mmCIF file of C-alpha atoms in Angstrom:
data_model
loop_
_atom_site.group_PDB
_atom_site.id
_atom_site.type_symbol
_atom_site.label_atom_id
_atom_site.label_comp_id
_atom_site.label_asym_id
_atom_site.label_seq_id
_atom_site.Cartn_x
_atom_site.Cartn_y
_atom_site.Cartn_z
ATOM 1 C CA UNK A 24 0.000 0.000 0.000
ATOM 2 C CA UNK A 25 3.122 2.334 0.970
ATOM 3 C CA UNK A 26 4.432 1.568 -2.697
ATOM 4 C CA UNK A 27 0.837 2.991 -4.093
ATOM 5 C CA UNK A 28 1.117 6.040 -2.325
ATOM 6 C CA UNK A 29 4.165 6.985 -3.163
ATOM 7 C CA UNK A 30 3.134 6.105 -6.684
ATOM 8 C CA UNK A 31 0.096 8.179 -6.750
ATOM 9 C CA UNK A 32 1.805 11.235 -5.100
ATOM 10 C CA UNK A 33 5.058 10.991 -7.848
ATOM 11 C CA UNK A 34 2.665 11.340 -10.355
ATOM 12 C CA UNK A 35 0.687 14.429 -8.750
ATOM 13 C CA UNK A 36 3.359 16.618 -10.049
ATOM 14 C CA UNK A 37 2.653 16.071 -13.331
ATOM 15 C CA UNK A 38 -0.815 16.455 -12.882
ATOM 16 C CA UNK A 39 -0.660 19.705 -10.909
ATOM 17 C CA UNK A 40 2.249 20.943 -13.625
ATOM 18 C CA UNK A 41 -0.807 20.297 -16.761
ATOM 19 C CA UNK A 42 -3.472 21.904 -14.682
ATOM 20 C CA UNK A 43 -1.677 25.065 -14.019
ATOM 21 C CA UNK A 44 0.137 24.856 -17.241
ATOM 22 C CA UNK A 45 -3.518 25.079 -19.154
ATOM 23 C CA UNK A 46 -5.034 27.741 -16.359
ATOM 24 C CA UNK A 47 -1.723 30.115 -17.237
ATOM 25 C CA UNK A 48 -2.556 29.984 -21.369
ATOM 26 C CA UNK A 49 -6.163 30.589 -20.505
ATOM 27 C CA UNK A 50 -5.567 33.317 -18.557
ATOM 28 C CA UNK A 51 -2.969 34.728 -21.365
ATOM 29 C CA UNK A 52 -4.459 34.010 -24.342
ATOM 30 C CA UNK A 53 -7.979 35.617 -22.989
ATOM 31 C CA UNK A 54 -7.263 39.561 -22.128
ATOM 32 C CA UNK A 55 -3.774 41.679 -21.572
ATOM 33 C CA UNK A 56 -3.763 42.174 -17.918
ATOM 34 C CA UNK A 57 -2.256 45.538 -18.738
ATOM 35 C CA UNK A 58 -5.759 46.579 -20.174
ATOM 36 C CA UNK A 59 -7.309 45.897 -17.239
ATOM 37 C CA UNK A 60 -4.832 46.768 -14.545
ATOM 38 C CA UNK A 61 -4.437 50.453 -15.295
ATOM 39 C CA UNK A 62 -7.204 53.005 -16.746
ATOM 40 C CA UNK A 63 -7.648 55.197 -19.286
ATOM 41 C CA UNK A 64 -5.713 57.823 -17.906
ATOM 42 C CA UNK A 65 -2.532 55.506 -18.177
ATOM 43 C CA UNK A 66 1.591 56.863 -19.743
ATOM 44 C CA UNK A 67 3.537 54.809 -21.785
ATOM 45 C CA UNK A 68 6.018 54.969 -19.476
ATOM 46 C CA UNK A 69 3.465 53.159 -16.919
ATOM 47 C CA UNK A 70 1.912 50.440 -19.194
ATOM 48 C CA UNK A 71 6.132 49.789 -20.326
ATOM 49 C CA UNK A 72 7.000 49.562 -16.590
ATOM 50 C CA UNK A 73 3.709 47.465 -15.821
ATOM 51 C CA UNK A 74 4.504 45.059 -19.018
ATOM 52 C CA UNK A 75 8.122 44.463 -17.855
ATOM 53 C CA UNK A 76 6.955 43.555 -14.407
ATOM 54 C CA UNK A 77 4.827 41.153 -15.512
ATOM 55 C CA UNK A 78 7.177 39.731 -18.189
ATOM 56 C CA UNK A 79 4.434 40.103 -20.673
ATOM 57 C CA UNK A 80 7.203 41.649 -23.149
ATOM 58 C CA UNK A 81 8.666 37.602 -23.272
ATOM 59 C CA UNK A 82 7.527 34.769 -25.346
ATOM 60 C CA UNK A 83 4.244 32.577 -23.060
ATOM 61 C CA UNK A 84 6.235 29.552 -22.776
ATOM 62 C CA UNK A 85 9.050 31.967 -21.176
ATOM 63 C CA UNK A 86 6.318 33.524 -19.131
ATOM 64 C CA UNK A 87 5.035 30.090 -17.933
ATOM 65 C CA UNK A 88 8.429 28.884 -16.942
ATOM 66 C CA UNK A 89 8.810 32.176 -14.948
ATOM 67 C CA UNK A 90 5.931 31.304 -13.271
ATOM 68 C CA UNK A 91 6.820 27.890 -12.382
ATOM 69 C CA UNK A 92 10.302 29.498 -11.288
ATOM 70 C CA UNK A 93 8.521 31.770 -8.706
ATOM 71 C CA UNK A 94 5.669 28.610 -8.327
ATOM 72 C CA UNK A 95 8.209 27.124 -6.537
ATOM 73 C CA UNK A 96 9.271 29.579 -4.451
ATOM 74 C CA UNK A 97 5.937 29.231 -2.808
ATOM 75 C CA UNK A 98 5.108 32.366 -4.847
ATOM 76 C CA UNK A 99 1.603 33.116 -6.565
ATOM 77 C CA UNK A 100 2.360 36.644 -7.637
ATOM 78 C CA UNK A 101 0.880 39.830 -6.104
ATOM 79 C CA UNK A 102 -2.935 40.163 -5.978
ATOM 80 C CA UNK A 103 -4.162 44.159 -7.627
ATOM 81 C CA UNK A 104 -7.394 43.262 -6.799
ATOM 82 C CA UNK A 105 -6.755 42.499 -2.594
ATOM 83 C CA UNK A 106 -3.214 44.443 -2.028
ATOM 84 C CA UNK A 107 -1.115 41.614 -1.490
ATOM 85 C CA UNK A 108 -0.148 38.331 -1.737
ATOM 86 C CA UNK A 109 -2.451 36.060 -3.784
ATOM 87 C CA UNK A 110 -1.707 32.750 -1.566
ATOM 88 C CA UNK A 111 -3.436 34.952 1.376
ATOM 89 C CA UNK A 112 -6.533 35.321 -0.207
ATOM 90 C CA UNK A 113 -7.234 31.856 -0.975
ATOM 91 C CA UNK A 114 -5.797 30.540 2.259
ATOM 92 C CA UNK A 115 -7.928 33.076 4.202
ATOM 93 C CA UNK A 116 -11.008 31.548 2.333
ATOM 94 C CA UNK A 117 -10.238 27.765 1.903
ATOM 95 C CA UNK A 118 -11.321 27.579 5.571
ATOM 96 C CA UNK A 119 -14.799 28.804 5.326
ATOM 97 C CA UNK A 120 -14.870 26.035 1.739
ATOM 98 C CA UNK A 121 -13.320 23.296 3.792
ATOM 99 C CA UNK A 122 -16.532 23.457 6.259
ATOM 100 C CA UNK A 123 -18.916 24.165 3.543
ATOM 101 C CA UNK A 124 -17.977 20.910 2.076
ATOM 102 C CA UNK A 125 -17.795 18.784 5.407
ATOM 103 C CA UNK A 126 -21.072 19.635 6.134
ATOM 104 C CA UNK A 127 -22.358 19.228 3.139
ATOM 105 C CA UNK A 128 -20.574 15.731 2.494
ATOM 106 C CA UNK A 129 -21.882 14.529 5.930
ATOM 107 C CA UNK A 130 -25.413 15.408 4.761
ATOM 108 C CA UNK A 131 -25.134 13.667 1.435
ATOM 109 C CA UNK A 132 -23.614 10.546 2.800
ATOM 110 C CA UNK A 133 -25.266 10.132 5.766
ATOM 111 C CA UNK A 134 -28.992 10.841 4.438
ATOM 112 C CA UNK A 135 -27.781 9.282 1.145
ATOM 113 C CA UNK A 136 -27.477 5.699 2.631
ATOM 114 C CA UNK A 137 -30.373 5.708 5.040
ATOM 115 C CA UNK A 138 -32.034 6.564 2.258
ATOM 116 C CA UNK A 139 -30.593 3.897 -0.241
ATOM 117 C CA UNK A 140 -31.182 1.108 2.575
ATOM 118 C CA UNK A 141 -34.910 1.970 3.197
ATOM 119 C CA UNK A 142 -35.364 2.238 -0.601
ATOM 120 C CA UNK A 143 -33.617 -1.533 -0.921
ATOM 121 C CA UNK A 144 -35.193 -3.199 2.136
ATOM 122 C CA UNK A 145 -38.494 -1.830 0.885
ATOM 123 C CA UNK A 146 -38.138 -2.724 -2.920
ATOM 124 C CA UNK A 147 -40.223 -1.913 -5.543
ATOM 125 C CA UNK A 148 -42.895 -0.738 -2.493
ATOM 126 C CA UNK A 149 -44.046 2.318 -1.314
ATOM 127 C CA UNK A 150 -40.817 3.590 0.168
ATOM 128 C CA UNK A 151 -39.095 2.482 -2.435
ATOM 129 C CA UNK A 152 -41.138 4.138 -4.777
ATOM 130 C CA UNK A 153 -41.141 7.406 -3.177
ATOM 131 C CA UNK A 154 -37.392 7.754 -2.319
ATOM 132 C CA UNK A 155 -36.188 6.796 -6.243
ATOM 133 C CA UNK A 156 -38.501 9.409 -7.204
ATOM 134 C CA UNK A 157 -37.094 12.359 -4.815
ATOM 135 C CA UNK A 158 -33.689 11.348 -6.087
ATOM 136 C CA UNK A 159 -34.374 11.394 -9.648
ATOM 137 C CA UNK A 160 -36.183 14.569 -9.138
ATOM 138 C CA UNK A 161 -33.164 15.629 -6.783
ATOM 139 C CA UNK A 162 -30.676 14.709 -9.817
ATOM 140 C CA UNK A 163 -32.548 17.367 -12.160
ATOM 141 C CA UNK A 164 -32.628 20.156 -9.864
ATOM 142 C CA UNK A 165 -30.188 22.767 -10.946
ATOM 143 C CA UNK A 166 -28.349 23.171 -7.281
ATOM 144 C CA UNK A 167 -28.733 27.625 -7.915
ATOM 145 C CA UNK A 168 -32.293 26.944 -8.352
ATOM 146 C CA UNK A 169 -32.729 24.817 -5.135
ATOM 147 C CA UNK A 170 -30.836 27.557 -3.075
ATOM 148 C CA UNK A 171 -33.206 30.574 -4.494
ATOM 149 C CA UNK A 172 -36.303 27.961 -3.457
ATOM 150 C CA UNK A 173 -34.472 27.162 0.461
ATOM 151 C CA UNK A 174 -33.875 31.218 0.294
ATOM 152 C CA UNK A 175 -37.242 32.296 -0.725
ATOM 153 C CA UNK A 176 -39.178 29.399 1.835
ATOM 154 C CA UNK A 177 -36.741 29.439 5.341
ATOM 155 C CA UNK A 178 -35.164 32.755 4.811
ATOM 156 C CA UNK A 179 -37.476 35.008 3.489
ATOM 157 C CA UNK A 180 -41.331 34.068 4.229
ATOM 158 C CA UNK A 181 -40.618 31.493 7.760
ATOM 159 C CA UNK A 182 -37.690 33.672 8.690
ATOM 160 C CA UNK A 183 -35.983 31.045 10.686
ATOM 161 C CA UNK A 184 -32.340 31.383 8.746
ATOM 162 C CA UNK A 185 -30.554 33.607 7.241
ATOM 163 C CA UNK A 186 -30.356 34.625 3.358
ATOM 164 C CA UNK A 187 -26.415 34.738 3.200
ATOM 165 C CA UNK A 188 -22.884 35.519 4.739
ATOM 166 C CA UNK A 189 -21.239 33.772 7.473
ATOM 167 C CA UNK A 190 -20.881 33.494 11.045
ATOM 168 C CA UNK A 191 -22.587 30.891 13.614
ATOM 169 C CA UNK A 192 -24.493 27.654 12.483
ATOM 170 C CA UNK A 193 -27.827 29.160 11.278
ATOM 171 C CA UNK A 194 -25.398 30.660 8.256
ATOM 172 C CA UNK A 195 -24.460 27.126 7.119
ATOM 173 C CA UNK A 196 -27.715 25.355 7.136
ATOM 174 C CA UNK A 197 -29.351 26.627 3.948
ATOM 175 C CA UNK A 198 -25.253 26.386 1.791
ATOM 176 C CA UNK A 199 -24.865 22.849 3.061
ATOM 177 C CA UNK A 200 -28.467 21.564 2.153
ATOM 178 C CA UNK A 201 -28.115 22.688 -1.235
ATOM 179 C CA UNK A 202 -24.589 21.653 -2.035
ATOM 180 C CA UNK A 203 -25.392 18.115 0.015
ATOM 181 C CA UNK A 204 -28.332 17.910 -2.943
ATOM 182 C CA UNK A 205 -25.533 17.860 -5.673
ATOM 183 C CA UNK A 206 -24.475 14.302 -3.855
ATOM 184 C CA UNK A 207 -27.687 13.302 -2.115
ATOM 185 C CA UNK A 208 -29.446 11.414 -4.868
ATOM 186 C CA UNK A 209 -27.218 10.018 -6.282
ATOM 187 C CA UNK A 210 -25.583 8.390 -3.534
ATOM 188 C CA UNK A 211 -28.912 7.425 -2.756
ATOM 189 C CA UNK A 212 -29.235 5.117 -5.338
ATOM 190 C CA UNK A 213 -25.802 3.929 -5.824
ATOM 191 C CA UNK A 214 -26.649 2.892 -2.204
ATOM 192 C CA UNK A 215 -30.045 1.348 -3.256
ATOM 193 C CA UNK A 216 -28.199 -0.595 -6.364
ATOM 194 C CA UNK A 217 -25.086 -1.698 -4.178
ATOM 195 C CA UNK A 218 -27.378 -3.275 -1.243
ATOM 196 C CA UNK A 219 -29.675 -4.829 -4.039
ATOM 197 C CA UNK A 220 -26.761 -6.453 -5.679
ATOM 198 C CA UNK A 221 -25.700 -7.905 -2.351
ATOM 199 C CA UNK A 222 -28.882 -9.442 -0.802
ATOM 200 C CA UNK A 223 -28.448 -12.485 -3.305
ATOM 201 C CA UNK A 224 -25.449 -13.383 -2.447
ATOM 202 C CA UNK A 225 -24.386 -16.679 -0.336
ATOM 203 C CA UNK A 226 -23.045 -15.349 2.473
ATOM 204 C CA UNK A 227 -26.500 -13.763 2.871
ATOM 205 C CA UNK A 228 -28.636 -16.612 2.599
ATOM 206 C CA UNK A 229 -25.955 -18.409 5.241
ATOM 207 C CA UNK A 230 -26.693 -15.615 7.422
ATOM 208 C CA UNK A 231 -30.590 -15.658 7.031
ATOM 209 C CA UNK A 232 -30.063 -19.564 8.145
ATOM 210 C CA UNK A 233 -28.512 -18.760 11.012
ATOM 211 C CA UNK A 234 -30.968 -16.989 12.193
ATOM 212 C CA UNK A 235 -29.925 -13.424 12.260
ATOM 213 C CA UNK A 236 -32.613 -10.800 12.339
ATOM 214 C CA UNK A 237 -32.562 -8.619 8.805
ATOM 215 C CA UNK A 238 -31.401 -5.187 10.698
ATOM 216 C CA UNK A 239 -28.173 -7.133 11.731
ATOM 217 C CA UNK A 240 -27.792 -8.708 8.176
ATOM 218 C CA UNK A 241 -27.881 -5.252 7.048
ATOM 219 C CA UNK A 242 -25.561 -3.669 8.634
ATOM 220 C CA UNK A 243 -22.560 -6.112 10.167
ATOM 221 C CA UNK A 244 -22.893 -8.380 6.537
ATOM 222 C CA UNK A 245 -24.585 -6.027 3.917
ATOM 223 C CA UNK A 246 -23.329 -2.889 4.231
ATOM 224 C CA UNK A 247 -19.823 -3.148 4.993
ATOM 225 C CA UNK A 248 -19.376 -4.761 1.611
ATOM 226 C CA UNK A 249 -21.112 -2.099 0.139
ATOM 227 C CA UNK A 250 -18.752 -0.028 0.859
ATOM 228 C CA UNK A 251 -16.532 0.017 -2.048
ATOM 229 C CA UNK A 252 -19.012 0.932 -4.432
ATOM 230 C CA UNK A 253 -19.656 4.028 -2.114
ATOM 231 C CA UNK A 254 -16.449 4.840 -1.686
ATOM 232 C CA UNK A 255 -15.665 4.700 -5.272
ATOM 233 C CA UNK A 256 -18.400 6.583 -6.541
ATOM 234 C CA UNK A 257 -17.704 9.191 -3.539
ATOM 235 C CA UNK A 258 -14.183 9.695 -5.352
ATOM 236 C CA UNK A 259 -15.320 10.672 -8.335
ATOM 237 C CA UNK A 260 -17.622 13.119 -6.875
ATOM 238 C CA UNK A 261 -15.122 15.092 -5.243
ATOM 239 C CA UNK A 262 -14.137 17.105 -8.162
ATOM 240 C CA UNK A 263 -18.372 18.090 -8.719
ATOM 241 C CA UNK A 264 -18.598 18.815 -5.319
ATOM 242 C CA UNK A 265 -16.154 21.317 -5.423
ATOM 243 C CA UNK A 266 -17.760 22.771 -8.364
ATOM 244 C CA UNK A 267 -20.585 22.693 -7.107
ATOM 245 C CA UNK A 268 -19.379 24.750 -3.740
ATOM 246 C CA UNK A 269 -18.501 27.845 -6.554
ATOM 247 C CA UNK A 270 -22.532 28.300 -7.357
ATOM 248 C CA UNK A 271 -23.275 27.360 -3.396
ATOM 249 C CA UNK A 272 -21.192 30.174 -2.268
ATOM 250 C CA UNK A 273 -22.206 32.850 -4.623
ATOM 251 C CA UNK A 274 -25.973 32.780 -3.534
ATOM 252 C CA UNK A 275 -25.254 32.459 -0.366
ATOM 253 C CA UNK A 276 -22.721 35.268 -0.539
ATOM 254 C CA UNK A 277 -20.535 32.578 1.748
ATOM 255 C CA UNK A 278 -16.953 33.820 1.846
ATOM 256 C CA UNK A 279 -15.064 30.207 0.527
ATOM 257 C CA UNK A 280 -12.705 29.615 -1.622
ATOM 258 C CA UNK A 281 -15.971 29.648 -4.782
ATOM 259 C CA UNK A 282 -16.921 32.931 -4.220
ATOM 260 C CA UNK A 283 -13.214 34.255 -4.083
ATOM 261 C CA UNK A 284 -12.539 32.762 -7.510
ATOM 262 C CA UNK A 285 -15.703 33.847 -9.211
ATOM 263 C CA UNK A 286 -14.681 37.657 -7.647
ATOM 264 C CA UNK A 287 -11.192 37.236 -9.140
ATOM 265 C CA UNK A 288 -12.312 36.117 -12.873
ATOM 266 C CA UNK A 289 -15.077 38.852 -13.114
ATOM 267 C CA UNK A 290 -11.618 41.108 -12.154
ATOM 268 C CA UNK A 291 -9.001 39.421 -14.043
ATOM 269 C CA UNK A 292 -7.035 39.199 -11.301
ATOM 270 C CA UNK A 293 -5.104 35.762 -12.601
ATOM 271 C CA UNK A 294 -2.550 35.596 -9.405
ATOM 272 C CA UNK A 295 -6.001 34.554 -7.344
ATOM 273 C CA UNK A 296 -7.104 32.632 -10.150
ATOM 274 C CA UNK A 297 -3.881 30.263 -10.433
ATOM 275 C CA UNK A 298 -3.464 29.878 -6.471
ATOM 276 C CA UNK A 299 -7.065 28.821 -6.173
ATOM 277 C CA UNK A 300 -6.869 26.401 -9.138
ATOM 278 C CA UNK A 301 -3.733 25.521 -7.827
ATOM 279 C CA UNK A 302 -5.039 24.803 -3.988
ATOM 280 C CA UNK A 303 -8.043 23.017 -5.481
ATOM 281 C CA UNK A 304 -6.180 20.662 -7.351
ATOM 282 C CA UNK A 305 -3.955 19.237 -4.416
ATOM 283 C CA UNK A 306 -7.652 19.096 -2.439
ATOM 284 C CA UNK A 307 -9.123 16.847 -5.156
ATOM 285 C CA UNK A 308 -5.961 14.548 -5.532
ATOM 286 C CA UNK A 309 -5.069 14.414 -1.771
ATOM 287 C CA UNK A 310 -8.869 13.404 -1.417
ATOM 288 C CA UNK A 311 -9.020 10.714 -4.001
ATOM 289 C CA UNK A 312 -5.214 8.998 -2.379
ATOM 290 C CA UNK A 313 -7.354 9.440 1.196
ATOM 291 C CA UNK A 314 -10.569 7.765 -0.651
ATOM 292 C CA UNK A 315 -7.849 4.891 -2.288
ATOM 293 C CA UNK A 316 -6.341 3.754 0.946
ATOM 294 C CA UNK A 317 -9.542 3.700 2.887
ATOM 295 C CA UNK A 318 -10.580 1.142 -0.245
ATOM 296 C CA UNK A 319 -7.404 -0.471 0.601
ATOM 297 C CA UNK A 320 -8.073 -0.581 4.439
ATOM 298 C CA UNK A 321 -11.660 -2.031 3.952
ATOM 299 C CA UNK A 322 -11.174 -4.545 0.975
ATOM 300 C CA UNK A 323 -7.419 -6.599 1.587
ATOM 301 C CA UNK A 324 -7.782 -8.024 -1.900
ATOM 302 C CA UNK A 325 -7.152 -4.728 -2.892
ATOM 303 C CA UNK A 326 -4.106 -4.112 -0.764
ATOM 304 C CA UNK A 327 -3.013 -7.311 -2.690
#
């Protein structure tokens, strides 16, 4: 297992190198950051000085590799927009993101497989019937549109929460509900389909003849074998999830790591913009190692 690790983190590198790599020519390619840096009223002399700063008067790939230079440093470049160093910014906000998305993950797995075990236990009943169709109707919800309905019913006309911003844990209620329903269903029924698939199997029916009661079947036999499925559909997720907290945090005006990049695209302000690309790419590949070795830890045949 050590060996895969130390595979999976030699190749993160490369991974993080392509990812900023394509971010930097984006950024480049899309708008002079002279144009939007200094106004109207600019001199030559300022938009030459600017321009040499920013080594925009070198060849991209030169430009890149300056950036990697200075990348490893442990420097992002200077943020115009906030008035100083763009690895503050994000590192201020990745904080607020990181509980967002606990929250909101311990929601969507936690109501998820209730959910997914009622709906299985209970197949092709009433239950059953009613929980596939909340998750199919969950899956084709547009997550912006649930917030403005959570918004317009618990903030606005019952009052009980708050519309937006931060602070104690009335201000993460509505933010985690609607980024848990970018998960929720569909862990539902990956749940549902996992449990299903198990129930026939023989160490089930051995169970069942010894006389074990279904809720113990369930959970000490069924379940735990389920969990690879889960586990493996939870790592894929990761990445949508964090897209997902971008829209979540702009409604809610919640001040994460989403909200921070939208802000520094609608400004140009690419320094922000690489660091928080940057910062969300070692989330989502330190998350899917952590999601890899707990597969390892719960199934040895895949240790082997």
């Amino acid at each position: 297992m050590l060996r895969t690790i130390a595979h999976r983190l030699t190749l993160a590198p490369l991974t993080l190198l392509l990812v900023s790599f394509v971010t930097f020519i984006i950024l480049r390619v899309t708008g002079n950051p002279v144009d939007i840096y200094l106004d109207i009223n600019r001199t030559p002399e300022q938009v030459a000085a600017l321009t040499e700063r920013l080594h925009l008067d070198k060849p991209l790939l030169v430009q890149y590799l300056i950036y990697l230079r200075d990348l490893v440093q442990g420097d992002f470049g200077q943020s115009l927009q906030y008035g100083g160093p763009a690895i503050d910014a994000v590192i201020t906000s990745i904080g607020p993101t990181l509980r967002l998305l606990s929250a909101a993950l311990l929601l969507a797995v936690t109501l998820g497989t209730v959910a997914g075990l009622v709906a299985a236990v209970y197949r092709d009943r009433f239950p059953d019937a009613v929980l596939s169709a909340l998750a199919v109707a969950g899956q084709s919800m547009p997550s912006f549109w649930l917030g403005i309905l959570l918004i317009q019913l618990f903030a606005l006309k019952m009052q009980w929460l708050p519309t937006s911003g931060s602070g104690g844990f009335k201000y993460l209620i509505l933010p985690a509900l609607t980024l848990s329903a970018v998960l929720l269903p569909n862990f539902m029924l990956v749940t549902r389909t996992a449990v299903l698939d198990l129930m026939n199997e023989q160490f089930v029916a051995t169970a069942r003849a010894k006389g074990l009661s279904r809720i113990r079947i369930l959970l000490t036999h069924i379940l735990p074998n389920a969990a690879n499925p889960l586990l493996s559909f939870l790592g894929i997720q990761i990445g949508t999830l964090m897209g997902g907290s971008i829209i979540t945090e702009s409604i809610f005006g919640w001040p994460g790591i989403g909200r921070l990049m939208i802000s520094a695209v609608s400004n140009r302000d690419a320094p922000v913009v690489l660091a928080t690309v940057f910062l969300v790419s070692i989330t989502i590949i330190l998350a899917n190692l952590v999601v890899d070795v707990l597969h390892s830890i719960i199934d040895p045949r895949i240790r082997h």
